[in-house]
Backbone as numpy.savetxt, mean C-alpha at the origin, in Angstrom:
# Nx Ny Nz CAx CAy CAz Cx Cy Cz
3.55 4.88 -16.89 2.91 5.13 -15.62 1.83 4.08 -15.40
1.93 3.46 -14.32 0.75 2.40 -13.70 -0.47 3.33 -12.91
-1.52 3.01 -13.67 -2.99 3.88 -13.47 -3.62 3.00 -12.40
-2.78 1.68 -11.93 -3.65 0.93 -10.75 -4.38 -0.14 -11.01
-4.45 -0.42 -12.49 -5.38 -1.16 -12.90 -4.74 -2.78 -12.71
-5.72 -3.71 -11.87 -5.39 -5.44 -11.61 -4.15 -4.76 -10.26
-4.42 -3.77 -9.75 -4.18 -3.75 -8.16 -5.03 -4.62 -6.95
-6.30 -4.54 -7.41 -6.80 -5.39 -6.74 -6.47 -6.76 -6.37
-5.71 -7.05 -7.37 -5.68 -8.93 -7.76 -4.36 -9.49 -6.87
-3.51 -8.20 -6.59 -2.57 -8.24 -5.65 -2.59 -8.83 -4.54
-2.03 -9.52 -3.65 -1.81 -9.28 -1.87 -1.15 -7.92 -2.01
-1.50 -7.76 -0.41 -0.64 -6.56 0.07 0.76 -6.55 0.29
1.09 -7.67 0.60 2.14 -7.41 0.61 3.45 -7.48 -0.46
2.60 -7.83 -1.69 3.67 -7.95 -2.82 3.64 -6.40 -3.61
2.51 -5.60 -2.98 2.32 -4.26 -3.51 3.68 -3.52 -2.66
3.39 -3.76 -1.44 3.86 -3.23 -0.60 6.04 -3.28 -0.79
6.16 -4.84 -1.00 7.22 -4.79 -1.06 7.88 -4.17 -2.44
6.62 -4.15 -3.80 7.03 -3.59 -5.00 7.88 -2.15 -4.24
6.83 -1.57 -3.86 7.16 -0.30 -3.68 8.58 0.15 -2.56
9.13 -1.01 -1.75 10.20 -1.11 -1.23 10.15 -0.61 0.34
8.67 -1.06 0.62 8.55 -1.05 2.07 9.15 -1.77 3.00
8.83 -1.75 4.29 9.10 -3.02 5.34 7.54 -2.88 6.10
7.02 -3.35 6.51 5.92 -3.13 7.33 5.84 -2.31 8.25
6.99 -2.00 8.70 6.88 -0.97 9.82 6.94 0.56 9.16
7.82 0.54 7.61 7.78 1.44 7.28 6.49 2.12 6.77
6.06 1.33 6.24 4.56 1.60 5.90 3.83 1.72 6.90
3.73 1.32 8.01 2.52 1.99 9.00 2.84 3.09 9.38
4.30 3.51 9.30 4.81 4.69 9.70 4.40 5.95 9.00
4.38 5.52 7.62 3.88 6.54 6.79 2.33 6.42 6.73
1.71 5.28 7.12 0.18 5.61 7.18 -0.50 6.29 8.75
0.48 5.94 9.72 -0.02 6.42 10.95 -0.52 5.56 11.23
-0.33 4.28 11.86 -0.69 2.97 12.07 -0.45 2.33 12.85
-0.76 1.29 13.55 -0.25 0.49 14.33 0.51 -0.51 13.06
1.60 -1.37 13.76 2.03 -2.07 12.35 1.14 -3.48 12.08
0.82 -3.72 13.75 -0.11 -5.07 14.10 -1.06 -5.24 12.95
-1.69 -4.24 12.90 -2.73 -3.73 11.57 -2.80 -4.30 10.65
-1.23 -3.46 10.03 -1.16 -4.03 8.65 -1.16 -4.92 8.33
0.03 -6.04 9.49 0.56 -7.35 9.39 -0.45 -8.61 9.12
-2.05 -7.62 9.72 -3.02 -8.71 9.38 -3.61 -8.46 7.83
-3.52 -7.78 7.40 -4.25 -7.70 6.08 -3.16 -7.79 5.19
-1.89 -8.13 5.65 -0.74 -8.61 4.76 -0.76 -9.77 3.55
-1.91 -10.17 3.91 -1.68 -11.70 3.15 -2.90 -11.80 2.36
-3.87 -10.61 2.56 -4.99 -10.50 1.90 -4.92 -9.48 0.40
-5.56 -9.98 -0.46 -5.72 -9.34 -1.73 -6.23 -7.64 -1.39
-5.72 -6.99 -2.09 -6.11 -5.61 -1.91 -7.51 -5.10 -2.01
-8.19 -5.63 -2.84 -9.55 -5.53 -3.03 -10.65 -6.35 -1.67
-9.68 -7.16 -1.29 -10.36 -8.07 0.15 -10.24 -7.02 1.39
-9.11 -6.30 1.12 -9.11 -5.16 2.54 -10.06 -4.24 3.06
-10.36 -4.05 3.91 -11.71 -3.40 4.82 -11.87 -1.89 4.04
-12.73 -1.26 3.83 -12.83 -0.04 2.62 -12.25 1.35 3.62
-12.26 1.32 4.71 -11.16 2.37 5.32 -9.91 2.36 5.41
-9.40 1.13 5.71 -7.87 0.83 5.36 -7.77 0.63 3.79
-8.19 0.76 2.99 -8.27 0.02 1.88 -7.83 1.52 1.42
-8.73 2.67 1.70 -8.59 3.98 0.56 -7.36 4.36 1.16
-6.44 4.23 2.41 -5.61 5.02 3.00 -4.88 4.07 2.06
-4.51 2.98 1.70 -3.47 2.14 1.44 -3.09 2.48 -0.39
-4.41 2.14 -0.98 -3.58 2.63 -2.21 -3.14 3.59 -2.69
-3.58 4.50 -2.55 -2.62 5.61 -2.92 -0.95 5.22 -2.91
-0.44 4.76 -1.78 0.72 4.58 -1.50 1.04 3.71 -2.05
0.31 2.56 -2.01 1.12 1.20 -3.05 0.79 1.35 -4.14
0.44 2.29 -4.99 -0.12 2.46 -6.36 1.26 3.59 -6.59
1.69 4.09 -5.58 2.83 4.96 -5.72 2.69 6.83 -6.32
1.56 7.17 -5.91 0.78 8.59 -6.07 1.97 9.43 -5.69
2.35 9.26 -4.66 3.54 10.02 -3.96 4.33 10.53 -4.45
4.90 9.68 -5.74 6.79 9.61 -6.01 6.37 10.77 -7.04
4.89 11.03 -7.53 4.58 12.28 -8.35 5.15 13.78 -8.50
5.01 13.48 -6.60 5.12 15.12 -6.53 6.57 15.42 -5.85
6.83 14.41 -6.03 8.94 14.76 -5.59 9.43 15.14 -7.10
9.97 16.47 -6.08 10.52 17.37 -7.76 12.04 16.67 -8.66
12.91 16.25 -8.07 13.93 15.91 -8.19 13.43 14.02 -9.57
12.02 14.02 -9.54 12.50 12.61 -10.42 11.75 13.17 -11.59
């Protein structure tokens, strides 16, 4: 299990595609415009603004796939 640690050191979008997003899919699941994301795409995770920043990892750190019973 990945605890997140040297997430920061990431872009977003190599988190993003780890986890097998598309950009649109991910704003979809954050409630987003996608315009949004597309700008902080290229920025290190730790560089992202601290409100978009707490909504985002959870998801690219992959918190989610926890509580699906089936894995």
């Amino acid at each position: 299990m990945n605890f997140g640690f040297g997430l920061g050191n990431k872009k977003v979008k190599e988190l993003r595609k780890d986890q097998g997003y598309t950009v649109k899919e991910l704003a979809e699941r954050m409630r987003m415009d996608p315009l949004e994301l597309k700008r902080v795409d290229e920025l290190k995770l730790k560089e992202v603004p601290e409100p978009l920043k707490s909504k985002l990892t959870p998801i690219l750190r992959g918190d989610y796939a926890d509580k699906i019973p089936w894995l």
